[in-house]
Amino acid sequence: MEGGKALVDYHVHTPMCGHAVGELEDYVKAAQARGLHEIGFSDHLIFHMDNRDYSMPLKQFPLYIKAVEAVQRRFPRYQVKVGVEVDYFQGENDVIKSTFQGEPLDYVLGSVHCINGWVFDDERYISEYKRRDIDEFYEEYFKLVQEAALSGLFDVIAHPDVIKKFGYKPIRGIKSLYIETVQAFKEAGICVEVNTSGLRKPVHEIYPSVEFLKLCFEKGLPVTLGSDAHSPEEVGWCFDKAVDLLRNVGYREITVFTGRKRKAVMLE
Ligand code: ZN
Ligand code: FE
Ligand code: FE
Ligand code: ZN
């Protein structure tokens, strides 16, 4: 991290989740080639369903940690962090907490991808949006995101408005939902992820929206960066756009994590 400046990609998957490709060391090489100061792996872990389409099986979690540690040893002079992306689901707080007890994790991302059995960010189930009241669904989504933040299980809320992924936007009430959600983030003391993967999706926007990020800045919430890479080519995806967005909103710092402790560094 030269001169205390940093650009990091903390949202990177691995083939262990069943839907990403490439060797771990190729992800690291891609991060180096793009001039990032750190890469953090954060593969999917889902407790509430055993589905090889979405996540490594729970019993493979120790193997995942070992795989990242092996790549850390291969790149001793480069910052390779070990994280995980957990799908938040009500009633699983104890098992999530105990699973991570004593593990050498640098950070835990919390995400909401699934509500009442509908994996709403999976394009195979996109037709369900047409059957829904989008305003109500946004409300349901953001309530769950607030709950995830307040659970105390996570260091970062990943892609806070991933619900817009396929371009379905609410007609009313979005501003008050944003305010309420950012307030919950503030109470939780949680870090917000600026995630560029939305630029690769039908919505063609970064998560979260500029309106949401402005509210985060006003509340003094810390931010970090992720590409949600599912292949080495996607590491650091469109980070120039993410940095522009952060600067335009007013951010000059981003957050780095070590052993689940956070530190603010100047944004490169
Ligand atoms: Zn994924
Ligand atoms: Fe996700
Ligand atoms: Fe992800
Ligand atoms: Zn993700």
mmCIF file of N, CA, C and O in Angstrom, residues 138-237:
data_model
loop_
_atom_site.group_PDB
_atom_site.id
_atom_site.type_symbol
_atom_site.label_atom_id
_atom_site.label_comp_id
_atom_site.label_asym_id
_atom_site.label_seq_id
_atom_site.Cartn_x
_atom_site.Cartn_y
_atom_site.Cartn_z
ATOM 1 N N TYR A 138 -39.402 -4.218 -2.943
ATOM 2 C CA TYR A 138 -38.287 -3.365 -2.510
ATOM 3 C C TYR A 138 -38.319 -3.168 -0.992
ATOM 4 O O TYR A 138 -37.285 -3.186 -0.330
ATOM 5 N N GLU A 139 -39.520 -2.969 -0.481
ATOM 6 C CA GLU A 139 -39.644 -2.760 0.955
ATOM 7 C C GLU A 139 -39.194 -4.009 1.717
ATOM 8 O O GLU A 139 -38.429 -3.927 2.676
ATOM 9 N N GLU A 140 -39.654 -5.169 1.237
ATOM 10 C CA GLU A 140 -39.273 -6.435 1.849
ATOM 11 C C GLU A 140 -37.748 -6.621 1.811
ATOM 12 O O GLU A 140 -37.123 -7.015 2.789
ATOM 13 N N TYR A 141 -37.190 -6.327 0.650
ATOM 14 C CA TYR A 141 -35.753 -6.483 0.465
ATOM 15 C C TYR A 141 -34.968 -5.596 1.430
ATOM 16 O O TYR A 141 -34.094 -6.066 2.159
ATOM 17 N N PHE A 142 -35.292 -4.305 1.446
ATOM 18 C CA PHE A 142 -34.497 -3.393 2.270
ATOM 19 C C PHE A 142 -34.679 -3.650 3.770
ATOM 20 O O PHE A 142 -33.758 -3.431 4.547
ATOM 21 N N LYS A 143 -35.861 -4.136 4.171
ATOM 22 C CA LYS A 143 -36.050 -4.508 5.581
ATOM 23 C C LYS A 143 -35.086 -5.632 5.956
ATOM 24 O O LYS A 143 -34.507 -5.645 7.037
ATOM 25 N N LEU A 144 -34.935 -6.582 5.053
ATOM 26 C CA LEU A 144 -34.043 -7.710 5.313
ATOM 27 C C LEU A 144 -32.573 -7.264 5.316
ATOM 28 O O LEU A 144 -31.774 -7.736 6.123
ATOM 29 N N VAL A 145 -32.242 -6.347 4.431
ATOM 30 C CA VAL A 145 -30.876 -5.803 4.402
ATOM 31 C C VAL A 145 -30.582 -5.068 5.724
ATOM 32 O O VAL A 145 -29.501 -5.199 6.298
ATOM 33 N N GLN A 146 -31.569 -4.319 6.212
ATOM 34 C CA GLN A 146 -31.399 -3.616 7.497
ATOM 35 C C GLN A 146 -31.168 -4.611 8.614
ATOM 36 O O GLN A 146 -30.294 -4.434 9.470
ATOM 37 N N GLU A 147 -31.962 -5.678 8.582
ATOM 38 C CA GLU A 147 -31.833 -6.713 9.606
ATOM 39 C C GLU A 147 -30.461 -7.382 9.529
ATOM 40 O O GLU A 147 -29.833 -7.662 10.550
ATOM 41 N N ALA A 148 -30.008 -7.624 8.315
ATOM 42 C CA ALA A 148 -28.676 -8.222 8.111
ATOM 43 C C ALA A 148 -27.611 -7.323 8.732
ATOM 44 O O ALA A 148 -26.735 -7.787 9.466
ATOM 45 N N ALA A 149 -27.705 -6.025 8.450
ATOM 46 C CA ALA A 149 -26.714 -5.085 8.977
ATOM 47 C C ALA A 149 -26.726 -5.092 10.500
ATOM 48 O O ALA A 149 -25.680 -5.137 11.150
ATOM 49 N N LEU A 150 -27.934 -5.081 11.075
ATOM 50 C CA LEU A 150 -28.077 -4.974 12.527
ATOM 51 C C LEU A 150 -27.792 -6.289 13.254
ATOM 52 O O LEU A 150 -27.688 -6.311 14.477
ATOM 53 N N SER A 151 -27.655 -7.378 12.495
ATOM 54 C CA SER A 151 -27.401 -8.683 13.119
ATOM 55 C C SER A 151 -26.035 -8.732 13.784
ATOM 56 O O SER A 151 -25.787 -9.577 14.643
ATOM 57 N N GLY A 152 -25.135 -7.849 13.370
ATOM 58 C CA GLY A 152 -23.790 -7.868 13.941
ATOM 59 C C GLY A 152 -22.911 -8.982 13.389
ATOM 60 O O GLY A 152 -21.792 -9.175 13.831
ATOM 61 N N LEU A 153 -23.417 -9.722 12.414
ATOM 62 C CA LEU A 153 -22.654 -10.852 11.879
ATOM 63 C C LEU A 153 -21.629 -10.428 10.835
ATOM 64 O O LEU A 153 -20.691 -11.160 10.548
ATOM 65 N N PHE A 154 -21.840 -9.258 10.246
ATOM 66 C CA PHE A 154 -21.075 -8.892 9.051
ATOM 67 C C PHE A 154 -20.256 -7.622 9.241
ATOM 68 O O PHE A 154 -20.629 -6.744 10.016
ATOM 69 N N ASP A 155 -19.178 -7.539 8.494
ATOM 70 C CA ASP A 155 -18.346 -6.335 8.488
ATOM 71 C C ASP A 155 -18.781 -5.372 7.395
ATOM 72 O O ASP A 155 -18.572 -4.169 7.500
ATOM 73 N N VAL A 156 -19.343 -5.946 6.330
ATOM 74 C CA VAL A 156 -19.677 -5.163 5.134
ATOM 75 C C VAL A 156 -21.026 -5.638 4.609
ATOM 76 O O VAL A 156 -21.297 -6.840 4.608
ATOM 77 N N ILE A 157 -21.851 -4.712 4.140
ATOM 78 C CA ILE A 157 -23.049 -5.102 3.395
ATOM 79 C C ILE A 157 -22.692 -5.026 1.907
ATOM 80 O O ILE A 157 -22.313 -3.962 1.399
ATOM 81 N N ALA A 158 -22.770 -6.178 1.247
ATOM 82 C CA ALA A 158 -22.404 -6.252 -0.173
ATOM 83 C C ALA A 158 -23.569 -5.770 -1.047
ATOM 84 O O ALA A 158 -24.734 -5.925 -0.686
ATOM 85 N N HIS A 159 -23.220 -5.197 -2.176
ATOM 86 C CA HIS A 159 -24.210 -4.729 -3.169
ATOM 87 C C HIS A 159 -25.571 -4.383 -2.542
ATOM 88 O O HIS A 159 -26.555 -5.099 -2.728
ATOM 89 N N PRO A 160 -25.618 -3.247 -1.810
ATOM 90 C CA PRO A 160 -26.798 -2.944 -0.976
ATOM 91 C C PRO A 160 -28.124 -2.858 -1.733
ATOM 92 O O PRO A 160 -29.164 -3.116 -1.139
ATOM 93 N N ASP A 161 -28.096 -2.506 -3.016
ATOM 94 C CA ASP A 161 -29.357 -2.455 -3.760
ATOM 95 C C ASP A 161 -29.340 -3.389 -4.979
ATOM 96 O O ASP A 161 -29.829 -3.053 -6.057
ATOM 97 N N VAL A 162 -28.832 -4.614 -4.736
ATOM 98 C CA VAL A 162 -28.763 -5.616 -5.817
ATOM 99 C C VAL A 162 -30.155 -5.960 -6.360
ATOM 100 O O VAL A 162 -30.295 -6.494 -7.459
ATOM 101 N N ILE A 163 -31.174 -5.604 -5.624
ATOM 102 C CA ILE A 163 -32.555 -5.836 -6.047
ATOM 103 C C ILE A 163 -32.878 -5.138 -7.373
ATOM 104 O O ILE A 163 -33.803 -5.522 -8.086
ATOM 105 N N LYS A 164 -32.084 -4.140 -7.753
ATOM 106 C CA LYS A 164 -32.349 -3.440 -9.020
ATOM 107 C C LYS A 164 -31.695 -4.137 -10.222
ATOM 108 O O LYS A 164 -31.822 -3.671 -11.360
ATOM 109 N N LYS A 165 -31.020 -5.259 -9.955
ATOM 110 C CA LYS A 165 -30.186 -5.939 -10.959
ATOM 111 C C LYS A 165 -30.807 -6.061 -12.352
ATOM 112 O O LYS A 165 -30.147 -5.827 -13.359
ATOM 113 N N PHE A 166 -32.090 -6.453 -12.405
ATOM 114 C CA PHE A 166 -32.722 -6.670 -13.715
ATOM 115 C C PHE A 166 -33.505 -5.454 -14.195
ATOM 116 O O PHE A 166 -34.279 -5.538 -15.158
ATOM 117 N N GLY A 167 -33.309 -4.338 -13.507
ATOM 118 C CA GLY A 167 -33.913 -3.092 -13.976
ATOM 119 C C GLY A 167 -35.310 -2.823 -13.456
ATOM 120 O O GLY A 167 -35.933 -1.845 -13.865
ATOM 121 N N TYR A 168 -35.809 -3.670 -12.576
ATOM 122 C CA TYR A 168 -37.134 -3.409 -11.994
ATOM 123 C C TYR A 168 -36.973 -2.376 -10.886
ATOM 124 O O TYR A 168 -36.286 -2.620 -9.903
ATOM 125 N N LYS A 169 -37.615 -1.228 -11.082
ATOM 126 C CA LYS A 169 -37.458 -0.128 -10.125
ATOM 127 C C LYS A 169 -38.812 0.219 -9.519
ATOM 128 O O LYS A 169 -39.840 0.116 -10.188
ATOM 129 N N PRO A 170 -38.813 0.667 -8.288
ATOM 130 C CA PRO A 170 -40.085 1.000 -7.631
ATOM 131 C C PRO A 170 -40.646 2.329 -8.138
ATOM 132 O O PRO A 170 -39.913 3.148 -8.686
ATOM 133 N N ILE A 171 -41.913 2.513 -7.926
ATOM 134 C CA ILE A 171 -42.562 3.753 -8.341
ATOM 135 C C ILE A 171 -42.585 4.743 -7.182
ATOM 136 O O ILE A 171 -42.435 5.928 -7.357
ATOM 137 N N ARG A 172 -42.781 4.246 -5.978
ATOM 138 C CA ARG A 172 -42.888 5.144 -4.816
ATOM 139 C C ARG A 172 -42.019 4.652 -3.658
ATOM 140 O O ARG A 172 -41.609 3.495 -3.617
ATOM 141 N N GLY A 173 -41.716 5.606 -2.759
ATOM 142 C CA GLY A 173 -41.173 5.228 -1.460
ATOM 143 C C GLY A 173 -39.687 4.922 -1.398
ATOM 144 O O GLY A 173 -39.182 4.569 -0.337
ATOM 145 N N ILE A 174 -38.970 5.078 -2.509
ATOM 146 C CA ILE A 174 -37.582 4.634 -2.490
ATOM 147 C C ILE A 174 -36.724 5.512 -1.579
ATOM 148 O O ILE A 174 -35.883 5.008 -0.850
ATOM 149 N N LYS A 175 -36.979 6.800 -1.581
ATOM 150 C CA LYS A 175 -36.157 7.715 -0.787
ATOM 151 C C LYS A 175 -36.255 7.398 0.710
ATOM 152 O O LYS A 175 -35.243 7.331 1.406
ATOM 153 N N SER A 176 -37.467 7.156 1.177
ATOM 154 C CA SER A 176 -37.603 6.865 2.610
ATOM 155 C C SER A 176 -36.995 5.501 2.956
ATOM 156 O O SER A 176 -36.437 5.322 4.041
ATOM 157 N N LEU A 177 -37.064 4.560 2.031
ATOM 158 C CA LEU A 177 -36.411 3.260 2.264
ATOM 159 C C LEU A 177 -34.896 3.414 2.353
ATOM 160 O O LEU A 177 -34.241 2.782 3.178
ATOM 161 N N TYR A 178 -34.353 4.239 1.479
ATOM 162 C CA TYR A 178 -32.908 4.505 1.508
ATOM 163 C C TYR A 178 -32.510 5.122 2.849
ATOM 164 O O TYR A 178 -31.534 4.713 3.469
ATOM 165 N N ILE A 179 -33.281 6.139 3.269
ATOM 166 C CA ILE A 179 -32.949 6.846 4.511
ATOM 167 C C ILE A 179 -32.979 5.885 5.698
ATOM 168 O O ILE A 179 -32.061 5.845 6.523
ATOM 169 N N GLU A 180 -34.022 5.066 5.733
ATOM 170 C CA GLU A 180 -34.187 4.097 6.812
ATOM 171 C C GLU A 180 -33.043 3.076 6.811
ATOM 172 O O GLU A 180 -32.518 2.695 7.860
ATOM 173 N N THR A 181 -32.659 2.651 5.618
ATOM 174 C CA THR A 181 -31.610 1.630 5.496
ATOM 175 C C THR A 181 -30.255 2.201 5.902
ATOM 176 O O THR A 181 -29.499 1.564 6.639
ATOM 177 N N VAL A 182 -29.964 3.397 5.447
ATOM 178 C CA VAL A 182 -28.689 4.027 5.798
ATOM 179 C C VAL A 182 -28.633 4.289 7.307
ATOM 180 O O VAL A 182 -27.585 4.135 7.939
ATOM 181 N N GLN A 183 -29.774 4.638 7.892
ATOM 182 C CA GLN A 183 -29.843 4.818 9.344
ATOM 183 C C GLN A 183 -29.520 3.501 10.075
ATOM 184 O O GLN A 183 -28.769 3.487 11.046
ATOM 185 N N ALA A 184 -30.051 2.409 9.564
ATOM 186 C CA ALA A 184 -29.757 1.095 10.164
ATOM 187 C C ALA A 184 -28.271 0.759 10.005
ATOM 188 O O ALA A 184 -27.648 0.227 10.931
ATOM 189 N N PHE A 185 -27.702 1.087 8.865
ATOM 190 C CA PHE A 185 -26.264 0.847 8.646
ATOM 191 C C PHE A 185 -25.446 1.643 9.654
ATOM 192 O O PHE A 185 -24.448 1.171 10.179
ATOM 193 N N LYS A 186 -25.890 2.869 9.893
ATOM 194 C CA LYS A 186 -25.189 3.738 10.830
ATOM 195 C C LYS A 186 -25.230 3.148 12.242
ATOM 196 O O LYS A 186 -24.211 3.067 12.928
ATOM 197 N N GLU A 187 -26.420 2.723 12.641
ATOM 198 C CA GLU A 187 -26.565 2.098 13.957
ATOM 199 C C GLU A 187 -25.707 0.858 14.081
ATOM 200 O O GLU A 187 -25.138 0.573 15.128
ATOM 201 N N ALA A 188 -25.645 0.098 12.988
ATOM 202 C CA ALA A 188 -24.881 -1.152 12.992
ATOM 203 C C ALA A 188 -23.383 -0.884 12.923
ATOM 204 O O ALA A 188 -22.581 -1.775 13.220
ATOM 205 N N GLY A 189 -23.000 0.309 12.508
ATOM 206 C CA GLY A 189 -21.589 0.619 12.334
ATOM 207 C C GLY A 189 -20.965 -0.206 11.227
ATOM 208 O O GLY A 189 -19.801 -0.610 11.306
ATOM 209 N N ILE A 190 -21.737 -0.469 10.202
ATOM 210 C CA ILE A 190 -21.273 -1.386 9.153
ATOM 211 C C ILE A 190 -20.711 -0.618 7.951
ATOM 212 O O ILE A 190 -21.058 0.531 7.706
ATOM 213 N N CYS A 191 -19.823 -1.280 7.240
ATOM 214 C CA CYS A 191 -19.194 -0.715 6.045
ATOM 215 C C CYS A 191 -20.059 -1.051 4.813
ATOM 216 O O CYS A 191 -20.689 -2.107 4.756
ATOM 217 N N VAL A 192 -20.083 -0.154 3.853
ATOM 218 C CA VAL A 192 -20.920 -0.309 2.664
ATOM 219 C C VAL A 192 -20.038 -0.646 1.455
ATOM 220 O O VAL A 192 -19.047 0.034 1.204
ATOM 221 N N GLU A 193 -20.413 -1.672 0.737
ATOM 222 C CA GLU A 193 -19.648 -2.047 -0.450
ATOM 223 C C GLU A 193 -20.148 -1.308 -1.690
ATOM 224 O O GLU A 193 -21.344 -1.305 -1.982
ATOM 225 N N VAL A 194 -19.208 -0.716 -2.408
ATOM 226 C CA VAL A 194 -19.495 -0.194 -3.737
ATOM 227 C C VAL A 194 -19.076 -1.291 -4.707
ATOM 228 O O VAL A 194 -17.906 -1.674 -4.774
ATOM 229 N N ASN A 195 -20.063 -1.851 -5.401
ATOM 230 C CA ASN A 195 -19.881 -3.081 -6.166
ATOM 231 C C ASN A 195 -20.167 -2.793 -7.637
ATOM 232 O O ASN A 195 -21.268 -2.347 -7.993
ATOM 233 N N THR A 196 -19.174 -3.049 -8.482
ATOM 234 C CA THR A 196 -19.301 -2.685 -9.899
ATOM 235 C C THR A 196 -20.009 -3.733 -10.744
ATOM 236 O O THR A 196 -20.203 -3.517 -11.946
ATOM 237 N N SER A 197 -20.407 -4.849 -10.171
ATOM 238 C CA SER A 197 -20.970 -5.921 -11.009
ATOM 239 C C SER A 197 -22.285 -5.515 -11.663
ATOM 240 O O SER A 197 -22.647 -6.064 -12.704
ATOM 241 N N GLY A 198 -22.987 -4.544 -11.064
ATOM 242 C CA GLY A 198 -24.227 -4.074 -11.681
ATOM 243 C C GLY A 198 -24.014 -3.524 -13.080
ATOM 244 O O GLY A 198 -24.926 -3.528 -13.912
ATOM 245 N N LEU A 199 -22.795 -3.069 -13.346
ATOM 246 C CA LEU A 199 -22.481 -2.549 -14.684
ATOM 247 C C LEU A 199 -22.465 -3.654 -15.736
ATOM 248 O O LEU A 199 -22.588 -3.378 -16.925
ATOM 249 N N ARG A 200 -22.327 -4.900 -15.294
ATOM 250 C CA ARG A 200 -22.350 -6.047 -16.211
ATOM 251 C C ARG A 200 -23.742 -6.657 -16.326
ATOM 252 O O ARG A 200 -23.923 -7.650 -17.011
ATOM 253 N N LYS A 201 -24.699 -6.083 -15.599
ATOM 254 C CA LYS A 201 -26.049 -6.650 -15.536
ATOM 255 C C LYS A 201 -27.037 -5.732 -16.251
ATOM 256 O O LYS A 201 -26.708 -4.591 -16.564
ATOM 257 N N PRO A 202 -28.282 -6.204 -16.469
ATOM 258 C CA PRO A 202 -29.251 -5.380 -17.216
ATOM 259 C C PRO A 202 -29.430 -3.959 -16.673
ATOM 260 O O PRO A 202 -29.690 -3.033 -17.447
ATOM 261 N N VAL A 203 -29.279 -3.741 -15.387
ATOM 262 C CA VAL A 203 -29.496 -2.403 -14.820
ATOM 263 C C VAL A 203 -28.409 -1.416 -15.252
ATOM 264 O O VAL A 203 -28.640 -0.210 -15.312
ATOM 265 N N HIS A 204 -27.194 -1.934 -15.566
ATOM 266 C CA HIS A 204 -26.058 -1.089 -15.977
ATOM 267 C C HIS A 204 -25.767 0.038 -15.001
ATOM 268 O O HIS A 204 -25.577 1.192 -15.399
ATOM 269 N N GLU A 205 -25.783 -0.289 -13.732
ATOM 270 C CA GLU A 205 -25.461 0.702 -12.692
ATOM 271 C C GLU A 205 -24.608 0.034 -11.632
ATOM 272 O O GLU A 205 -24.736 -1.159 -11.385
ATOM 273 N N ILE A 206 -23.807 0.847 -10.972
ATOM 274 C CA ILE A 206 -23.076 0.385 -9.798
ATOM 275 C C ILE A 206 -24.070 0.208 -8.653
ATOM 276 O O ILE A 206 -25.067 0.914 -8.574
ATOM 277 N N TYR A 207 -23.782 -0.762 -7.776
ATOM 278 C CA TYR A 207 -24.513 -0.893 -6.508
ATOM 279 C C TYR A 207 -23.661 -0.209 -5.433
ATOM 280 O O TYR A 207 -22.483 -0.534 -5.341
ATOM 281 N N PRO A 208 -24.145 0.653 -4.591
ATOM 282 C CA PRO A 208 -25.503 1.183 -4.602
ATOM 283 C C PRO A 208 -25.619 2.378 -5.548
ATOM 284 O O PRO A 208 -24.614 2.860 -6.066
ATOM 285 N N SER A 209 -26.831 2.868 -5.706
ATOM 286 C CA SER A 209 -27.090 4.028 -6.552
ATOM 287 C C SER A 209 -26.443 5.272 -5.943
ATOM 288 O O SER A 209 -26.147 5.314 -4.745
ATOM 289 N N VAL A 210 -26.233 6.271 -6.770
ATOM 290 C CA VAL A 210 -25.592 7.503 -6.299
ATOM 291 C C VAL A 210 -26.401 8.148 -5.176
ATOM 292 O O VAL A 210 -25.838 8.648 -4.198
ATOM 293 N N GLU A 211 -27.731 8.093 -5.258
ATOM 294 C CA GLU A 211 -28.577 8.679 -4.205
ATOM 295 C C GLU A 211 -28.330 7.978 -2.866
ATOM 296 O O GLU A 211 -28.253 8.628 -1.824
ATOM 297 N N PHE A 212 -28.215 6.674 -2.923
ATOM 298 C CA PHE A 212 -27.973 5.893 -1.715
ATOM 299 C C PHE A 212 -26.590 6.222 -1.146
ATOM 300 O O PHE A 212 -26.423 6.438 0.060
ATOM 301 N N LEU A 213 -25.600 6.267 -2.031
ATOM 302 C CA LEU A 213 -24.224 6.508 -1.589
ATOM 303 C C LEU A 213 -24.062 7.905 -0.984
ATOM 304 O O LEU A 213 -23.302 8.096 -0.037
ATOM 305 N N LYS A 214 -24.789 8.870 -1.519
ATOM 306 C CA LYS A 214 -24.758 10.225 -0.946
ATOM 307 C C LYS A 214 -25.224 10.210 0.502
ATOM 308 O O LYS A 214 -24.633 10.864 1.364
ATOM 309 N N LEU A 215 -26.304 9.478 0.760
ATOM 310 C CA LEU A 215 -26.815 9.378 2.129
ATOM 311 C C LEU A 215 -25.782 8.697 3.035
ATOM 312 O O LEU A 215 -25.601 9.100 4.187
ATOM 313 N N CYS A 216 -25.095 7.693 2.492
ATOM 314 C CA CYS A 216 -24.040 7.008 3.261
ATOM 315 C C CYS A 216 -22.940 7.993 3.629
ATOM 316 O O CYS A 216 -22.450 8.013 4.757
ATOM 317 N N PHE A 217 -22.559 8.819 2.668
ATOM 318 C CA PHE A 217 -21.492 9.800 2.908
ATOM 319 C C PHE A 217 -21.908 10.813 3.968
ATOM 320 O O PHE A 217 -21.143 11.131 4.881
ATOM 321 N N GLU A 218 -23.145 11.286 3.852
ATOM 322 C CA GLU A 218 -23.649 12.252 4.833
ATOM 323 C C GLU A 218 -23.644 11.692 6.249
ATOM 324 O O GLU A 218 -23.434 12.418 7.217
ATOM 325 N N LYS A 219 -23.874 10.394 6.354
ATOM 326 C CA LYS A 219 -23.895 9.737 7.673
ATOM 327 C C LYS A 219 -22.501 9.314 8.125
ATOM 328 O O LYS A 219 -22.337 8.737 9.203
ATOM 329 N N GLY A 220 -21.513 9.519 7.271
ATOM 330 C CA GLY A 220 -20.148 9.143 7.635
ATOM 331 C C GLY A 220 -19.883 7.653 7.609
ATOM 332 O O GLY A 220 -19.013 7.156 8.320
ATOM 333 N N LEU A 221 -20.626 6.920 6.784
ATOM 334 C CA LEU A 221 -20.413 5.474 6.724
ATOM 335 C C LEU A 221 -19.160 5.132 5.919
ATOM 336 O O LEU A 221 -18.921 5.721 4.862
ATOM 337 N N PRO A 222 -18.370 4.172 6.399
ATOM 338 C CA PRO A 222 -17.194 3.736 5.637
ATOM 339 C C PRO A 222 -17.605 2.893 4.425
ATOM 340 O O PRO A 222 -18.672 2.271 4.426
ATOM 341 N N VAL A 223 -16.747 2.914 3.420
ATOM 342 C CA VAL A 223 -17.039 2.159 2.190
ATOM 343 C C VAL A 223 -15.846 1.296 1.795
ATOM 344 O O VAL A 223 -14.709 1.608 2.130
ATOM 345 N N THR A 224 -16.147 0.233 1.069
ATOM 346 C CA THR A 224 -15.090 -0.532 0.433
ATOM 347 C C THR A 224 -15.523 -0.883 -0.979
ATOM 348 O O THR A 224 -16.602 -0.476 -1.415
ATOM 349 N N LEU A 225 -14.661 -1.606 -1.698
ATOM 350 C CA LEU A 225 -14.871 -1.812 -3.128
ATOM 351 C C LEU A 225 -14.854 -3.288 -3.506
ATOM 352 O O LEU A 225 -14.017 -4.049 -3.003
ATOM 353 N N GLY A 226 -15.734 -3.645 -4.433
ATOM 354 C CA GLY A 226 -15.747 -5.017 -4.915
ATOM 355 C C GLY A 226 -16.226 -5.096 -6.348
ATOM 356 O O GLY A 226 -17.045 -4.280 -6.789
ATOM 357 N N SER A 227 -15.698 -6.068 -7.072
ATOM 358 C CA SER A 227 -16.098 -6.271 -8.471
ATOM 359 C C SER A 227 -17.091 -7.419 -8.614
ATOM 360 O O SER A 227 -17.702 -7.580 -9.649
ATOM 361 N N ASP A 228 -17.194 -8.247 -7.559
ATOM 362 C CA ASP A 228 -17.988 -9.481 -7.654
ATOM 363 C C ASP A 228 -17.487 -10.347 -8.808
ATOM 364 O O ASP A 228 -18.278 -10.947 -9.555
ATOM 365 N N ALA A 229 -16.159 -10.408 -8.945
ATOM 366 C CA ALA A 229 -15.554 -11.190 -10.035
ATOM 367 C C ALA A 229 -15.905 -12.668 -9.897
ATOM 368 O O ALA A 229 -15.808 -13.249 -8.812
ATOM 369 N N HIS A 230 -16.342 -13.243 -11.008
ATOM 370 C CA HIS A 230 -16.537 -14.686 -11.085
ATOM 371 C C HIS A 230 -15.577 -15.288 -12.100
ATOM 372 O O HIS A 230 -15.670 -16.464 -12.453
ATOM 373 N N SER A 231 -14.631 -14.477 -12.590
ATOM 374 C CA SER A 231 -13.530 -14.943 -13.436
ATOM 375 C C SER A 231 -12.397 -13.931 -13.269
ATOM 376 O O SER A 231 -12.649 -12.769 -12.890
ATOM 377 N N PRO A 232 -11.153 -14.345 -13.533
ATOM 378 C CA PRO A 232 -10.032 -13.404 -13.333
ATOM 379 C C PRO A 232 -10.195 -12.118 -14.135
ATOM 380 O O PRO A 232 -9.798 -11.042 -13.665
ATOM 381 N N GLU A 233 -10.804 -12.188 -15.310
ATOM 382 C CA GLU A 233 -10.975 -10.986 -16.147
ATOM 383 C C GLU A 233 -11.833 -9.926 -15.459
ATOM 384 O O GLU A 233 -11.771 -8.746 -15.812
ATOM 385 N N GLU A 234 -12.670 -10.352 -14.522
ATOM 386 C CA GLU A 234 -13.589 -9.403 -13.886
ATOM 387 C C GLU A 234 -12.998 -8.724 -12.642
ATOM 388 O O GLU A 234 -13.635 -7.836 -12.067
ATOM 389 N N VAL A 235 -11.810 -9.112 -12.244
ATOM 390 C CA VAL A 235 -11.185 -8.474 -11.066
ATOM 391 C C VAL A 235 -10.968 -6.986 -11.362
ATOM 392 O O VAL A 235 -10.486 -6.613 -12.428
ATOM 393 N N GLY A 236 -11.371 -6.138 -10.431
ATOM 394 C CA GLY A 236 -11.201 -4.689 -10.600
ATOM 395 C C GLY A 236 -12.073 -4.099 -11.697
ATOM 396 O O GLY A 236 -11.821 -3.002 -12.184
ATOM 397 N N TRP A 237 -13.139 -4.799 -12.040
ATOM 398 C CA TRP A 237 -14.023 -4.417 -13.151
ATOM 399 C C TRP A 237 -14.524 -2.966 -13.022
ATOM 400 O O TRP A 237 -15.159 -2.613 -12.026
#
